[in-house]
XYZ file of C-alpha atoms in Angstrom:
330
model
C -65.672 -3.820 -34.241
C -66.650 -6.247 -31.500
C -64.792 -9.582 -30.275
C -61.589 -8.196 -29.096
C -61.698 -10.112 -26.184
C -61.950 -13.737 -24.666
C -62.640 -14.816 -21.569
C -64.840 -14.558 -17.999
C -62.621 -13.972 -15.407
C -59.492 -13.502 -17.113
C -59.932 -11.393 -20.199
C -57.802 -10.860 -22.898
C -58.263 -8.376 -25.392
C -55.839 -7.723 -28.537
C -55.512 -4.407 -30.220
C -53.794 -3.531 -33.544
C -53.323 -4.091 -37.074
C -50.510 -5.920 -39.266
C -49.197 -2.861 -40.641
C -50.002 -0.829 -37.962
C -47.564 1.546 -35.520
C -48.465 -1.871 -33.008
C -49.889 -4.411 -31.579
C -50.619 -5.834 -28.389
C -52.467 -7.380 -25.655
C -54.538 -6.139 -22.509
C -54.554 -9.045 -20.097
C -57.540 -8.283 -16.953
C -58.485 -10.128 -14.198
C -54.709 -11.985 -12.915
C -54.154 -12.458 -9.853
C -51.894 -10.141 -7.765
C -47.990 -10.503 -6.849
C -47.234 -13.256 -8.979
C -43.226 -12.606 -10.440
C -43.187 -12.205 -14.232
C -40.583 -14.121 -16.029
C -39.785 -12.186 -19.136
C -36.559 -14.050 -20.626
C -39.716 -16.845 -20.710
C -42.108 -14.403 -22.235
C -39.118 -13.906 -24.792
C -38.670 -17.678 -25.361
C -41.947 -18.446 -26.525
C -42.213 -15.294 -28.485
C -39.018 -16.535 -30.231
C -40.638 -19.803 -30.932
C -43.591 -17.602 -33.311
C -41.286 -15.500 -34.666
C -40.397 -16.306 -38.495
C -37.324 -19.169 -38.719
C -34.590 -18.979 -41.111
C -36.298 -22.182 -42.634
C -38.072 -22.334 -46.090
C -41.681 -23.091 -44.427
C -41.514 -18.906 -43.023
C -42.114 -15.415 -44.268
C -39.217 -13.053 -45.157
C -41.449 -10.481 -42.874
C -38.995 -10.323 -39.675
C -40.204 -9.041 -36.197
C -38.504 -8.743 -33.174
C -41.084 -8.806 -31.147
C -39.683 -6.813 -28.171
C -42.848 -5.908 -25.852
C -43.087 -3.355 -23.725
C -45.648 -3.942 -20.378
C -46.902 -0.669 -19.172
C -49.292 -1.388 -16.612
C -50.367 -4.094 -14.016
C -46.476 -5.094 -13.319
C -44.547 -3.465 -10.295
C -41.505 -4.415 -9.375
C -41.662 -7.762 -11.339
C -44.869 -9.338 -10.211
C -48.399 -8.749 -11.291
C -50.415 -6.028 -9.105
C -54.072 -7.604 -10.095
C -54.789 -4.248 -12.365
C -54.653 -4.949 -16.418
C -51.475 -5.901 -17.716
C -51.191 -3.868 -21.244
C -48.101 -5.400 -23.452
C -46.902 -3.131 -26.210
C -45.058 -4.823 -29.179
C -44.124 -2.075 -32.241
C -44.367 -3.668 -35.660
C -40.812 -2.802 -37.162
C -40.513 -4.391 -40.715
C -44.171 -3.446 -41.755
C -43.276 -0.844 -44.706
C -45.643 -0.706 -46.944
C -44.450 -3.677 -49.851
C -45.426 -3.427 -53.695
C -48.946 -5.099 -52.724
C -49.776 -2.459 -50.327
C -52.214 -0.363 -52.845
C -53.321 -3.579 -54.476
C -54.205 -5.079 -51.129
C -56.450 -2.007 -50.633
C -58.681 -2.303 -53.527
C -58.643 -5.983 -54.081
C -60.049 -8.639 -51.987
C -58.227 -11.743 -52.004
C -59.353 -15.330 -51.834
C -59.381 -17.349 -48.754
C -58.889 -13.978 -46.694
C -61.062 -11.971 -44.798
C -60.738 -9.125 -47.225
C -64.228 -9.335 -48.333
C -66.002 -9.833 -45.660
C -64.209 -7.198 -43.440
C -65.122 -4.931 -46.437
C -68.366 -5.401 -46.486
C -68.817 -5.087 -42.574
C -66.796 -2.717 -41.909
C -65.959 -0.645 -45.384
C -63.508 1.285 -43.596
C -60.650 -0.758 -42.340
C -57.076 -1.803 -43.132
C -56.859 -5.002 -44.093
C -52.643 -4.682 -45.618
C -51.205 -7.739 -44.814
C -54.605 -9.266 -43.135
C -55.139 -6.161 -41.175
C -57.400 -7.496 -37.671
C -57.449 -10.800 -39.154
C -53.466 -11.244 -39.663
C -51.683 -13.764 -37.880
C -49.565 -10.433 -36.902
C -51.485 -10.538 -34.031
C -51.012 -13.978 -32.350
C -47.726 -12.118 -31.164
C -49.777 -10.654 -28.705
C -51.607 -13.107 -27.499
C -48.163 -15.331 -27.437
C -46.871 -12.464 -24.799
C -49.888 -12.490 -22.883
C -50.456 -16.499 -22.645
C -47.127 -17.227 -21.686
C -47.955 -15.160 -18.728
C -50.732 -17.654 -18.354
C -48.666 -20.862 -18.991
C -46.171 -19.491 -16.275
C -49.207 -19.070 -13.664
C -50.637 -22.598 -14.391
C -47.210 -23.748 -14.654
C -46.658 -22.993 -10.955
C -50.173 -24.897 -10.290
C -48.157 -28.156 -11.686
C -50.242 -27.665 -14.913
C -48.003 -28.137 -18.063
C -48.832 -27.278 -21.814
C -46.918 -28.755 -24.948
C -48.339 -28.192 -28.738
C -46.526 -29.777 -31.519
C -46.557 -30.193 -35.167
C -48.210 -33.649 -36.271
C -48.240 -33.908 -39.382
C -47.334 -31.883 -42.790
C -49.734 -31.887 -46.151
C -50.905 -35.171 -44.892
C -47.054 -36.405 -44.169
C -47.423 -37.960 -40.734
C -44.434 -37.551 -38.162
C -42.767 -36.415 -35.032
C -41.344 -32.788 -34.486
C -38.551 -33.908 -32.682
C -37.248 -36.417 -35.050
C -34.973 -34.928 -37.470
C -35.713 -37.349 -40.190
C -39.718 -36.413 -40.163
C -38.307 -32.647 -40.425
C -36.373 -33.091 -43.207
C -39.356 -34.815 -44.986
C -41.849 -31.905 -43.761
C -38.956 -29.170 -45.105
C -38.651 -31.334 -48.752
C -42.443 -31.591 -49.204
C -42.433 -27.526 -47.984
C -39.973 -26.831 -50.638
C -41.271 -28.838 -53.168
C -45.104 -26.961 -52.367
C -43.213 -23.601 -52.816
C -41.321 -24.283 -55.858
C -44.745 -23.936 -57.242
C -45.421 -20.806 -55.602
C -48.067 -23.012 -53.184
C -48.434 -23.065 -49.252
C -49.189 -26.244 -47.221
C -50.925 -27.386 -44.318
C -51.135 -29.682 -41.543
C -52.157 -30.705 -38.099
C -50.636 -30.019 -34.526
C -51.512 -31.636 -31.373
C -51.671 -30.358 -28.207
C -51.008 -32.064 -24.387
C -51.662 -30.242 -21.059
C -50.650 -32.555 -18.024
C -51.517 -32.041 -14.269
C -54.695 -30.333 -14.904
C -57.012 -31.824 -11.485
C -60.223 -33.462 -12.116
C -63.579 -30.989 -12.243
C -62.245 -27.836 -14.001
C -65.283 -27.056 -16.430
C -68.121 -25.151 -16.071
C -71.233 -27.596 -17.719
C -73.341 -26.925 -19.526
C -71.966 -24.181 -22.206
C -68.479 -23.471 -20.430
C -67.542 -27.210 -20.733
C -63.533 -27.584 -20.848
C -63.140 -28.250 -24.029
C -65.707 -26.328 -25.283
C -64.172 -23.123 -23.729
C -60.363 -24.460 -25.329
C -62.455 -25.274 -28.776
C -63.873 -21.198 -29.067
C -60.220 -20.366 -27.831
C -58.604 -22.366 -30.785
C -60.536 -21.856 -33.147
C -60.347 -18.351 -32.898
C -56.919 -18.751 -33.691
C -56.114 -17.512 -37.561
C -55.484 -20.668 -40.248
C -57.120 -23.061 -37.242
C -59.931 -24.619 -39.480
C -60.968 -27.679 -36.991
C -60.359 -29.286 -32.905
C -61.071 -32.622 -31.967
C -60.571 -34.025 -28.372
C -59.484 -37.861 -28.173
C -60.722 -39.971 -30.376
C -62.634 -36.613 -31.744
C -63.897 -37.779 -35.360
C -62.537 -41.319 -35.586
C -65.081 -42.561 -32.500
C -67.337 -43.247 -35.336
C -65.593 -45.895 -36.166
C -65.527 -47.395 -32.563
C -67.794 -49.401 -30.564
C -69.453 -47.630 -26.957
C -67.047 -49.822 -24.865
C -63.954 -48.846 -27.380
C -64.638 -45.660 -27.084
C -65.147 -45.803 -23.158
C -61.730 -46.404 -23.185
C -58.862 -44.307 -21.023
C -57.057 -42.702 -23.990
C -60.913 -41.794 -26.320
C -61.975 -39.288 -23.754
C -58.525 -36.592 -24.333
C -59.185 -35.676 -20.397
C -62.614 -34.658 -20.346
C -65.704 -36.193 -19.776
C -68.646 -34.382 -19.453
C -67.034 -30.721 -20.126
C -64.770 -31.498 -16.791
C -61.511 -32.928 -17.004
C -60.949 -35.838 -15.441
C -57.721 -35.836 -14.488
C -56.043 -37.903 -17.021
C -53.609 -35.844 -19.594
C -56.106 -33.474 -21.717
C -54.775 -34.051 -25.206
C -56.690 -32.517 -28.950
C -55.711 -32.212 -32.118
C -56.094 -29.274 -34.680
C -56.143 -28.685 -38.679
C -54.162 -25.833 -39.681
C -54.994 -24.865 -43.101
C -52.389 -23.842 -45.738
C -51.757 -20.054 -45.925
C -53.842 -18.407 -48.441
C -51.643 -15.967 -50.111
C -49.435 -17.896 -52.683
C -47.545 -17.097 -55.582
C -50.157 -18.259 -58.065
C -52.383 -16.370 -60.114
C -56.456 -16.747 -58.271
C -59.335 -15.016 -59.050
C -59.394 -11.564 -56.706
C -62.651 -8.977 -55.735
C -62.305 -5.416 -57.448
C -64.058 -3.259 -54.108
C -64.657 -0.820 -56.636
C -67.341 -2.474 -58.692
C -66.986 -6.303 -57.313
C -65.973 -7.272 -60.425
C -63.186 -10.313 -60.305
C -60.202 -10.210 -61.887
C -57.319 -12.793 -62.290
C -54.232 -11.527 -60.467
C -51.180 -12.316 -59.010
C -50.300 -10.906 -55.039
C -46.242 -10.444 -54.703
C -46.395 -10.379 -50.667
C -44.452 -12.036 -48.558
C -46.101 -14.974 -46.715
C -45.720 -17.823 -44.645
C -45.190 -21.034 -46.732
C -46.591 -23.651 -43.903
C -47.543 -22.125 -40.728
C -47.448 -24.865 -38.846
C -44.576 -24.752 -36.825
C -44.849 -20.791 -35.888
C -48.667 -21.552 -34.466
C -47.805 -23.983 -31.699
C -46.995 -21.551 -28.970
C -50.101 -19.495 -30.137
C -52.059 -22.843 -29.563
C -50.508 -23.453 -26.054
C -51.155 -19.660 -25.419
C -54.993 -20.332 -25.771
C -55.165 -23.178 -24.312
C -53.181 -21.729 -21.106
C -55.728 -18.380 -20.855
C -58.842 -20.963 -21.527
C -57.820 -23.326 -18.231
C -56.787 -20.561 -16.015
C -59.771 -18.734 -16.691
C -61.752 -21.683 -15.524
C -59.332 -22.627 -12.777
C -59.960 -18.885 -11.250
C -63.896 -19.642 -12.163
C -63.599 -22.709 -9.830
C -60.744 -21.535 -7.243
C -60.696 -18.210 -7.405
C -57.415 -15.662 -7.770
């Protein structure tokens, strides 16, 4: 199974499976004797983790890592950083056996079956959202790196099943958690968008013509599980604009040309709504590939948008420094 790992200079390559003994992250190609701050590492781990709010799973991880190589004495030595996290709370549920000869809609059961035939796909398996606690570990290393370049990376929720708003004002939470509840008292998930800002990001870090800024950030996104579409700027409403309009300071979201230009690099993403609900939808027998009409009792994510912000940040922090070392070296 192939595309375990992202990047050029700095790689990163995730291991594991949702139900799984673990998961974690092999991060190659840092550069040496930089100081690791793990209560940060912890922080934006925390910020994944499932809430005590409606929107979240009733799956709860700890997510204590482990690094075993490529730290000594605190700061990176240049080798491979591996970070361990163990999956506690992954006993098998009621679905387990169901989820093992049934394909489910909207997941990657199917298709992983048919590639692969012999793979665990319980709870998502490779393609679980289990896994962006990895890449959470290993990006905040990344975020802490750029961070000390003067680079800064915020993501935040935007909007909730269309419902428009700011994270940070309590009144537009409320009205996300309502609609969240109200989507759940009928056994349905929700979507939304987030948007993401990185400031102090120097003009000319892009590598034209097919290692463009945003076209590295876009691959690194969109990898990202329940991340269904990116746009930078003005992204899909420039059709509406005129050339000059659209020339305009804000249109660009920092890069021009596949380089950043200096100005605050700003895109937005669709997240869609979880797939696994509490309604009854039309399921693959692997056995003969027959459907069937069933009902999955698992426990899921309601909205995911609020848990896959520091996974967004993450990506976006590995796709810059990768291109800053490109450009500047280690």
């Amino acid at each position: 199974m192939g595309g375990s790992t992202f990047g050029t200079i700095l790689r990163l390559t995730v291991f594991g499976e949702s139900r799984g003994n673990e998961i974690g992250a092999v991060l190659d190609g840092l550069e040496s004797g930089f100081p690791i701050d793990s209560a940060a590492m912890n922080t934006m781990l925390r910020r994944r983790r499932p809430s005590q709010s409606s929107a979240s799973t009733s799956r709860i991880e700890s997510d204590e890592f482990e690094i075993t190589s490529g730290v000594l004495d605190g700061k990176t030595t240049g080798a491979p950083i591996c970070i361990v996290i163990p999956n506690r709370d992954c006993n098998s549920d009621n679905a387990a056996d169901t989820l093992m000869r049934f394909a489910r809609p909207g997941h990657a059961d199917l298709p992983y079956h048919l590639r692969y035939c012999n793979c665990d796909h319980r709870g998502g398996g490779r393609a679980s959202g289990r896994l962006t606690a990895a890449i959470v570990a290993a990006g905040s290393i990344a975020i802490q790196i750029l961070s000390s370049k003067g680079i800064e990376i915020n993501c935040q929720v935007t909007s909730v099943g269309g419902i428009r708003g700011n994270e940070n004002n309590q009144d537009d939470r409320n009205a996300w958690e309502s609609l969240v509840q109200m989507y759940r008292s009928k056994g349905e998930t929700v979507g939304g968008t987030v948007s993401c800002r990185a400031t102090g990001i120097p003009a000319g870090i892009g590598e034209p013509l097919f290692d463009k800024l945003d076209a590295v950030i876009s691959h690194a996104v969109m990898s990202i599980p329940a991340i269904k579409g990116i746009e930078f700027g003005s992204g899909f409403g420039c059709e509406f604009n005129s050339g000059s309009t659209n020339d305009g300071p804000l249109m660009s979201g920092g890069v021009l040309g596949g380089l950043s230009d200096g100005t605050e690099l700003s895109f937005r993403a669709a997240v869609k709504p979880v797939p696994t609900t509490d309604v009854p939808v039309e399921a693959t027998d692997l056995g003969n590939m027959m459907k069937r009409t069933m009902t999955f009792n698992e426990r899921h994510d309601w909205c995911i948008c609020f848990r896959i912000c520091p996974v967004v940040e993450a990506m976006t922090a590995l796709s810059i420094l990768d291109l800053w070392y490109q450009q500047h070296g280690r």
